[in-house]
Amino acid sequence: NANNGELALTRREFGEAVNTPTAGVVWYPIPQVGPFFNFSESFSGIPLGAPLLNSRAQPDAPRGRTKEYGVYFRLFAERLQGSIRYYDSISDGRIVNAPGLANLNAMWNAMGLSANVETGTPRDTQVLISTGYEFELIANLTKSWRTSFNYALPHSEQNDSFPETKAYRALHLAQWQAAAATNPTVATNLQTFNTAIEAGNDGREQNTALKYRANLYSSYDFREGRLRGFGFGGGANLYGDQIAGNALGQPYNYIYSKGYYVATAHLAYAAKFRNTRYKVQLNISNLFDEQKLIYTSVARYTAPAGSAGITGDYFAGFRYVEPRKFTLTTTFDF
């Protein structure tokens, strides 16, 4: 409690029995190709955290449902295997942090109403509908040479996002708008607060959504000769353009952070000492030490009148690709 420092807890009893069925079937009309279908439902407990922003109640438990359709294939004496699938998934009541908290608190402070400042991290909810296609291929080109490749075209749309934040805004909007007429700080933060809520508009793709994702890796193990026991491999993780945000007032006019790739490699040696098999392997992630900035949000800059600045939408938040990392592991089989 911000006023007296006492610990204030909220809880929610959830005594409902929940069924989470899972079912799947695959049928091979011919040995090489088999269509399949999977269905599953899920249920998540309510994670610890602050109550909902407007109602001050704890959220309901999130639930989910997924359907998958596709075919498995195994060709050339099963040296080439893989799958093609389409998935349709919905996550209802996802618990997220209420957006724009810093902005609404800045408005209360600018208005001299610090008692209204929100402490902690109030939460909100969201529905996420995800669909997409996935392709996976594993090729055992020889007994020593193995290659894998997968490619995904994901698409996620939001629905019923941030109902608590929208209700909170509706409750106080007239008060904020009146203050914004004479207070630039309130006006700026109200604009940014509205933009944060726009990020959850129905049918909008999520920030950080990728246009595509792919992974490729190939490895070779020496099974005879002087190099017997040695192995090496390399590949890359490819990330398509990623949604960082949208133009102000245009929630479906996405602004993308450019795609990138991260290379990986490994070197290994396996042998046997008496009755013990062992393997030593060095893995290198981000082989070329890629240091690209990945932008995660967009902000609006309004240039002061008479300045040389340009009003517009710019990248704001960012993160780096994880730096190059060496991992050495040793495994013993007794």
Tab-separated table of C-alpha atoms in Angstrom:
chain	number	residue	atom	x	y	z
A	1	ASN	CA	0.000	0.000	0.000
A	2	ALA	CA	1.559	3.275	-1.122
A	3	ASN	CA	-0.007	5.213	1.756
A	4	ASN	CA	0.992	3.139	4.788
A	5	GLY	CA	3.545	0.641	3.486
A	6	GLU	CA	1.478	-2.401	4.493
A	7	LEU	CA	1.532	-5.500	2.289
A	8	ALA	CA	-1.784	-5.738	0.445
A	9	LEU	CA	-2.603	-9.039	-1.247
A	10	THR	CA	-5.435	-10.080	-3.558
A	11	ARG	CA	-6.378	-13.667	-4.261
A	12	ARG	CA	-8.878	-15.575	-6.332
A	13	GLU	CA	-10.271	-18.993	-5.547
A	14	PHE	CA	-10.548	-21.251	-8.581
A	15	GLY	CA	-12.389	-24.442	-7.702
A	16	GLU	CA	-13.620	-25.380	-11.161
A	17	ALA	CA	-12.799	-28.740	-12.718
A	18	VAL	CA	-11.220	-28.288	-16.147
A	19	ASN	CA	-10.974	-30.797	-18.982
A	20	THR	CA	-8.033	-30.506	-21.379
A	21	PRO	CA	-8.540	-33.193	-24.048
A	22	THR	CA	-5.804	-34.073	-26.508
A	23	ALA	CA	-6.280	-36.252	-29.582
A	24	GLY	CA	-4.436	-37.032	-32.771
A	25	VAL	CA	-4.540	-39.386	-35.724
A	26	VAL	CA	-2.194	-40.188	-38.611
A	27	TRP	CA	-2.982	-42.519	-41.513
A	28	TYR	CA	-0.594	-43.835	-44.160
A	29	PRO	CA	-2.598	-44.808	-47.275
A	30	ILE	CA	0.803	-45.448	-48.848
A	31	PRO	CA	4.052	-45.997	-46.904
A	32	GLN	CA	5.578	-42.723	-48.064
A	33	VAL	CA	2.841	-40.208	-47.145
A	34	GLY	CA	0.554	-39.927	-44.143
A	35	PRO	CA	-2.007	-37.167	-43.498
A	36	PHE	CA	-2.538	-36.258	-39.845
A	37	PHE	CA	-4.758	-34.209	-37.573
A	38	ASN	CA	-4.120	-33.094	-33.982
A	39	PHE	CA	-6.378	-31.338	-31.506
A	40	SER	CA	-5.621	-30.119	-28.007
A	41	GLU	CA	-6.975	-27.818	-25.332
A	42	SER	CA	-4.931	-26.181	-22.617
A	43	PHE	CA	-5.417	-24.494	-19.291
A	44	SER	CA	-2.990	-22.288	-17.391
A	45	GLY	CA	-2.993	-21.377	-13.738
A	46	ILE	CA	-3.189	-17.713	-12.848
A	47	PRO	CA	0.397	-16.511	-12.387
A	48	LEU	CA	1.297	-14.444	-9.362
A	49	GLY	CA	1.013	-10.738	-9.977
A	50	ALA	CA	-0.916	-7.534	-9.498
A	51	PRO	CA	-4.692	-7.420	-10.031
A	52	LEU	CA	-6.396	-6.074	-13.145
A	53	LEU	CA	-6.006	-2.330	-13.744
A	54	ASN	CA	-9.606	-1.139	-13.605
A	55	SER	CA	-11.645	-3.775	-11.751
A	56	ARG	CA	-8.845	-4.480	-9.226
A	57	ALA	CA	-9.778	-8.170	-9.368
A	58	GLN	CA	-7.498	-11.076	-10.178
A	59	PRO	CA	-7.879	-12.314	-13.791
A	60	ASP	CA	-9.558	-15.537	-14.841
A	61	ALA	CA	-7.433	-18.516	-15.789
A	62	PRO	CA	-6.231	-18.449	-19.441
A	63	ARG	CA	-7.386	-21.200	-21.783
A	64	GLY	CA	-6.285	-22.338	-25.212
A	65	ARG	CA	-7.216	-24.557	-28.150
A	66	THR	CA	-5.085	-25.753	-31.082
A	67	LYS	CA	-5.844	-27.644	-34.291
A	68	GLU	CA	-3.179	-28.962	-36.677
A	69	TYR	CA	-3.586	-30.417	-40.166
A	70	GLY	CA	-0.884	-31.731	-42.442
A	71	VAL	CA	1.065	-34.609	-43.911
A	72	TYR	CA	4.148	-36.548	-42.879
A	73	PHE	CA	6.381	-37.871	-45.621
A	74	ARG	CA	9.309	-40.295	-45.755
A	75	LEU	CA	11.007	-40.810	-49.096
A	76	PHE	CA	14.029	-42.563	-50.603
A	77	ALA	CA	14.089	-45.427	-48.108
A	78	GLU	CA	13.310	-42.929	-45.322
A	79	ARG	CA	16.514	-41.000	-45.882
A	80	LEU	CA	14.329	-37.951	-46.491
A	81	GLN	CA	11.677	-37.259	-43.850
A	82	GLY	CA	9.588	-34.296	-42.878
A	83	SER	CA	6.192	-32.715	-42.546
A	84	ILE	CA	4.008	-29.923	-43.873
A	85	ARG	CA	1.413	-28.538	-41.490
A	86	TYR	CA	-1.126	-25.806	-40.941
A	87	TYR	CA	-2.115	-24.785	-37.426
A	88	ASP	CA	-4.999	-22.795	-36.011
A	89	SER	CA	-4.694	-21.795	-32.386
A	90	ILE	CA	-6.534	-19.479	-30.001
A	91	SER	CA	-5.386	-18.325	-26.583
A	92	ASP	CA	-8.226	-16.788	-24.601
A	93	GLY	CA	-7.716	-14.573	-21.563
A	94	ARG	CA	-3.939	-14.234	-21.928
A	95	ILE	CA	-2.634	-12.221	-18.994
A	96	VAL	CA	-0.470	-9.268	-20.003
A	97	ASN	CA	0.793	-6.109	-18.354
A	98	ALA	CA	-1.496	-3.120	-18.773
A	99	PRO	CA	0.021	-0.886	-21.508
A	100	GLY	CA	1.053	2.731	-21.114
A	101	LEU	CA	1.401	2.781	-17.319
A	102	ALA	CA	4.292	5.240	-17.429
A	103	ASN	CA	2.186	7.630	-19.502
A	104	LEU	CA	-0.912	7.569	-17.330
A	105	ASN	CA	1.232	8.068	-14.217
A	106	ALA	CA	3.003	10.994	-15.899
A	107	MET	CA	-0.406	12.551	-16.545
A	108	TRP	CA	-1.522	12.200	-12.929
A	109	ASN	CA	1.732	13.725	-11.696
A	110	ALA	CA	1.524	16.595	-14.192
A	111	MET	CA	-2.007	17.305	-12.962
A	112	GLY	CA	-0.880	17.327	-9.339
A	113	LEU	CA	-2.878	14.171	-8.545
A	114	SER	CA	-0.068	11.908	-7.381
A	115	ALA	CA	-2.510	9.953	-5.200
A	116	ASN	CA	-3.898	8.484	-8.443
A	117	VAL	CA	-0.509	7.149	-9.577
A	118	GLU	CA	-0.598	3.403	-10.212
A	119	THR	CA	1.986	1.455	-8.223
A	120	GLY	CA	3.281	-1.990	-9.093
A	121	THR	CA	2.391	-3.544	-12.444
A	122	PRO	CA	-1.393	-3.769	-12.929
A	123	ARG	CA	-2.439	-6.388	-15.449
A	124	ASP	CA	-4.851	-6.752	-18.336
A	125	THR	CA	-5.994	-9.507	-20.709
A	126	GLN	CA	-5.956	-10.296	-24.401
A	127	VAL	CA	-7.117	-12.906	-26.910
A	128	LEU	CA	-4.527	-14.107	-29.420
A	129	ILE	CA	-5.472	-16.007	-32.589
A	130	SER	CA	-2.475	-17.662	-34.261
A	131	THR	CA	-2.389	-19.388	-37.621
A	132	GLY	CA	0.429	-20.383	-39.901
A	133	TYR	CA	2.249	-22.895	-42.042
A	134	GLU	CA	5.313	-24.923	-41.101
A	135	PHE	CA	7.613	-27.041	-43.236
A	136	GLU	CA	10.257	-29.384	-41.818
A	137	LEU	CA	12.796	-31.526	-43.645
A	138	ILE	CA	15.438	-33.919	-42.309
A	139	ALA	CA	17.796	-35.438	-44.883
A	140	ASN	CA	20.203	-38.247	-44.076
A	141	LEU	CA	22.207	-37.723	-47.254
A	142	THR	CA	24.741	-40.399	-46.286
A	143	LYS	CA	25.436	-42.362	-43.108
A	144	SER	CA	27.711	-39.531	-42.021
A	145	TRP	CA	26.013	-36.448	-43.408
A	146	ARG	CA	22.773	-35.108	-41.931
A	147	THR	CA	20.935	-31.876	-42.783
A	148	SER	CA	17.816	-30.340	-41.275
A	149	PHE	CA	15.737	-27.409	-42.448
A	150	ASN	CA	12.516	-25.834	-41.240
A	151	TYR	CA	10.545	-22.828	-42.385
A	152	ALA	CA	7.544	-21.128	-40.797
A	153	LEU	CA	5.075	-18.458	-41.896
A	154	PRO	CA	3.389	-17.382	-38.656
A	155	HIS	CA	0.470	-14.984	-38.340
A	156	SER	CA	-1.042	-13.798	-35.069
A	157	GLU	CA	-3.996	-11.486	-34.615
A	158	GLN	CA	-5.135	-9.867	-31.400
A	159	ASN	CA	-8.709	-9.618	-30.227
A	160	ASP	CA	-10.419	-8.143	-27.187
A	161	SER	CA	-7.101	-6.644	-26.076
A	162	PHE	CA	-6.711	-4.490	-22.972
A	163	PRO	CA	-10.370	-4.262	-21.848
A	164	GLU	CA	-9.269	-3.117	-18.393
A	165	THR	CA	-7.048	-0.340	-19.764
A	166	LYS	CA	-9.775	0.828	-22.139
A	167	ALA	CA	-12.280	0.943	-19.284
A	168	TYR	CA	-9.792	2.903	-17.164
A	169	ARG	CA	-9.260	5.367	-20.031
A	170	ALA	CA	-13.004	5.818	-20.545
A	171	LEU	CA	-13.379	6.601	-16.844
A	172	HIS	CA	-10.748	9.359	-16.826
A	173	LEU	CA	-10.567	10.547	-20.459
A	174	ALA	CA	-12.649	13.704	-20.034
A	175	GLN	CA	-10.467	14.750	-17.099
A	176	TRP	CA	-7.252	14.159	-19.063
A	177	GLN	CA	-8.504	15.946	-22.164
A	178	ALA	CA	-9.466	19.000	-20.133
A	179	ALA	CA	-5.971	19.110	-18.606
A	180	ALA	CA	-4.286	18.489	-21.966
A	181	ALA	CA	-5.741	21.708	-23.361
A	182	THR	CA	-3.356	23.743	-21.188
A	183	ASN	CA	-0.705	21.226	-20.110
A	184	PRO	CA	1.729	20.012	-22.834
A	185	THR	CA	2.989	17.149	-20.627
A	186	VAL	CA	-0.520	15.760	-20.275
A	187	ALA	CA	-1.175	16.243	-24.008
A	188	THR	CA	2.010	14.389	-25.034
A	189	ASN	CA	1.478	11.501	-22.627
A	190	LEU	CA	-2.185	11.149	-23.556
A	191	GLN	CA	-1.152	10.807	-27.189
A	192	THR	CA	1.445	8.143	-26.339
A	193	PHE	CA	-0.989	6.357	-24.018
A	194	ASN	CA	-3.534	6.110	-26.837
A	195	THR	CA	-0.836	4.747	-29.154
A	196	ALA	CA	0.013	2.037	-26.585
A	197	ILE	CA	-3.636	0.980	-26.500
A	198	GLU	CA	-3.809	1.014	-30.313
A	199	ALA	CA	-1.147	-1.707	-30.296
A	200	GLY	CA	-3.913	-4.035	-29.089
A	201	ASN	CA	-6.563	-3.159	-31.702
A	202	ASP	CA	-8.695	-6.087	-32.811
A	203	GLY	CA	-7.273	-7.854	-35.848
A	204	ARG	CA	-3.878	-6.235	-35.416
A	205	GLU	CA	-0.740	-8.353	-35.564
A	206	GLN	CA	1.379	-8.318	-32.436
A	207	ASN	CA	4.484	-6.232	-32.059
A	208	THR	CA	7.596	-8.473	-32.466
A	209	ALA	CA	5.696	-10.664	-34.994
A	210	LEU	CA	7.992	-12.032	-37.723
A	211	LYS	CA	7.229	-12.253	-41.436
A	212	TYR	CA	8.940	-15.646	-41.458
A	213	ARG	CA	11.341	-17.826	-39.478
A	214	ALA	CA	13.766	-20.459	-40.796
A	215	ASN	CA	16.555	-22.696	-39.475
A	216	LEU	CA	19.183	-24.625	-41.412
A	217	TYR	CA	21.856	-26.937	-40.019
A	218	SER	CA	24.149	-29.534	-41.578
A	219	SER	CA	26.582	-31.849	-39.804
A	220	TYR	CA	29.129	-34.450	-40.818
A	221	ASP	CA	30.669	-37.213	-38.673
A	222	PHE	CA	33.768	-39.158	-39.712
A	223	ARG	CA	33.145	-42.864	-39.146
A	224	GLU	CA	36.406	-44.315	-40.439
A	225	GLY	CA	39.973	-43.403	-41.293
A	226	ARG	CA	42.338	-41.157	-39.375
A	227	LEU	CA	39.596	-38.645	-38.580
A	228	ARG	CA	37.246	-41.253	-37.175
A	229	GLY	CA	35.332	-39.814	-34.217
A	230	PHE	CA	35.555	-36.199	-35.321
A	231	GLY	CA	32.491	-34.284	-36.413
A	232	PHE	CA	31.615	-30.770	-37.394
A	233	GLY	CA	28.631	-28.778	-38.538
A	234	GLY	CA	27.222	-25.363	-39.196
A	235	GLY	CA	24.067	-23.516	-40.010
A	236	ALA	CA	22.023	-20.424	-39.424
A	237	ASN	CA	18.858	-19.155	-37.762
A	238	LEU	CA	17.038	-16.716	-40.035
A	239	TYR	CA	14.565	-14.132	-38.779
A	240	GLY	CA	12.334	-12.163	-41.132
A	241	ASP	CA	11.345	-8.531	-40.744
A	242	GLN	CA	9.779	-7.943	-37.326
A	243	ILE	CA	6.956	-5.570	-36.368
A	244	ALA	CA	8.303	-2.898	-34.038
A	245	GLY	CA	5.192	-0.732	-33.945
A	246	ASN	CA	2.942	1.387	-36.108
A	247	ALA	CA	2.562	4.939	-37.371
A	248	LEU	CA	0.728	7.229	-34.964
A	249	GLY	CA	-3.024	6.878	-35.359
A	250	GLN	CA	-2.584	4.090	-37.944
A	251	PRO	CA	-2.501	0.856	-35.926
A	252	TYR	CA	-2.387	-1.348	-39.043
A	253	ASN	CA	0.351	0.650	-40.768
A	254	TYR	CA	3.222	-1.418	-39.389
A	255	ILE	CA	6.791	-0.271	-39.020
A	256	TYR	CA	9.273	-3.136	-39.369
A	257	SER	CA	12.706	-3.793	-37.958
A	258	LYS	CA	14.798	-5.422	-40.689
A	259	GLY	CA	15.383	-9.168	-40.623
A	260	TYR	CA	18.701	-10.777	-39.787
A	261	TYR	CA	20.430	-14.127	-39.373
A	262	VAL	CA	22.662	-15.693	-36.734
A	263	ALA	CA	25.189	-18.369	-37.730
A	264	THR	CA	26.059	-21.346	-35.518
A	265	ALA	CA	28.672	-24.102	-35.664
A	266	HIS	CA	30.061	-27.028	-33.694
A	267	LEU	CA	33.153	-29.246	-33.534
A	268	ALA	CA	33.059	-32.600	-31.768
A	269	TYR	CA	35.126	-35.691	-31.000
A	270	ALA	CA	33.684	-39.009	-29.815
A	271	ALA	CA	35.583	-42.138	-28.810
A	272	LYS	CA	35.670	-45.014	-26.366
A	273	PHE	CA	38.025	-45.565	-23.454
A	274	ARG	CA	37.766	-49.126	-22.205
A	275	ASN	CA	34.042	-49.590	-21.557
A	276	THR	CA	33.199	-45.899	-21.387
A	277	ARG	CA	32.033	-43.885	-24.348
A	278	TYR	CA	32.689	-40.171	-24.236
A	279	LYS	CA	32.123	-37.134	-26.397
A	280	VAL	CA	33.587	-33.646	-26.284
A	281	GLN	CA	31.793	-30.927	-28.241
A	282	LEU	CA	32.353	-27.206	-28.733
A	283	ASN	CA	29.294	-25.205	-29.798
A	284	ILE	CA	29.566	-21.646	-31.078
A	285	SER	CA	26.464	-19.480	-31.278
A	286	ASN	CA	26.455	-16.192	-33.181
A	287	LEU	CA	29.559	-17.402	-35.004
A	288	PHE	CA	30.280	-14.073	-36.722
A	289	ASP	CA	29.466	-12.010	-33.608
A	290	GLU	CA	26.533	-10.240	-35.253
A	291	GLN	CA	25.782	-7.057	-33.294
A	292	LYS	CA	22.634	-5.896	-35.039
A	293	LEU	CA	20.103	-3.810	-33.125
A	294	ILE	CA	16.617	-5.323	-33.118
A	295	TYR	CA	14.048	-2.593	-32.617
A	296	THR	CA	11.111	-3.495	-30.380
A	297	SER	CA	8.987	-0.340	-30.258
A	298	VAL	CA	8.163	2.900	-32.052
A	299	ALA	CA	7.718	6.397	-30.621
A	300	ARG	CA	6.365	9.641	-32.044
A	301	TYR	CA	8.681	12.650	-32.067
A	302	THR	CA	7.062	16.060	-32.456
A	303	ALA	CA	9.614	18.677	-33.464
A	304	PRO	CA	9.314	22.051	-31.701
A	305	ALA	CA	7.968	24.843	-33.885
A	306	GLY	CA	10.745	26.654	-35.723
A	307	SER	CA	13.329	23.932	-35.119
A	308	ALA	CA	15.104	21.925	-37.783
A	309	GLY	CA	13.694	18.673	-36.402
A	310	ILE	CA	11.320	16.440	-38.352
A	311	THR	CA	8.084	15.245	-36.796
A	312	GLY	CA	7.559	11.544	-37.365
A	313	ASP	CA	7.570	7.988	-36.043
A	314	TYR	CA	10.935	6.581	-35.047
A	315	PHE	CA	12.340	3.369	-33.608
A	316	ALA	CA	12.560	3.565	-29.825
A	317	GLY	CA	13.141	0.412	-27.747
A	318	PHE	CA	15.722	-2.094	-28.928
A	319	ARG	CA	17.728	-5.134	-27.949
A	320	TYR	CA	20.946	-6.669	-29.205
A	321	VAL	CA	21.450	-10.107	-30.658
A	322	GLU	CA	22.981	-12.321	-27.974
A	323	PRO	CA	26.775	-12.011	-28.381
A	324	ARG	CA	28.990	-14.799	-29.639
A	325	LYS	CA	29.143	-17.626	-27.118
A	326	PHE	CA	31.352	-20.715	-26.800
A	327	THR	CA	29.961	-23.738	-24.941
A	328	LEU	CA	32.114	-26.778	-24.240
A	329	THR	CA	30.400	-29.952	-23.081
A	330	THR	CA	31.703	-33.409	-22.189
A	331	THR	CA	29.448	-36.457	-22.044
A	332	PHE	CA	30.250	-39.907	-20.614
A	333	ASP	CA	28.137	-43.023	-21.206
A	334	PHE	CA	28.786	-45.832	-18.755
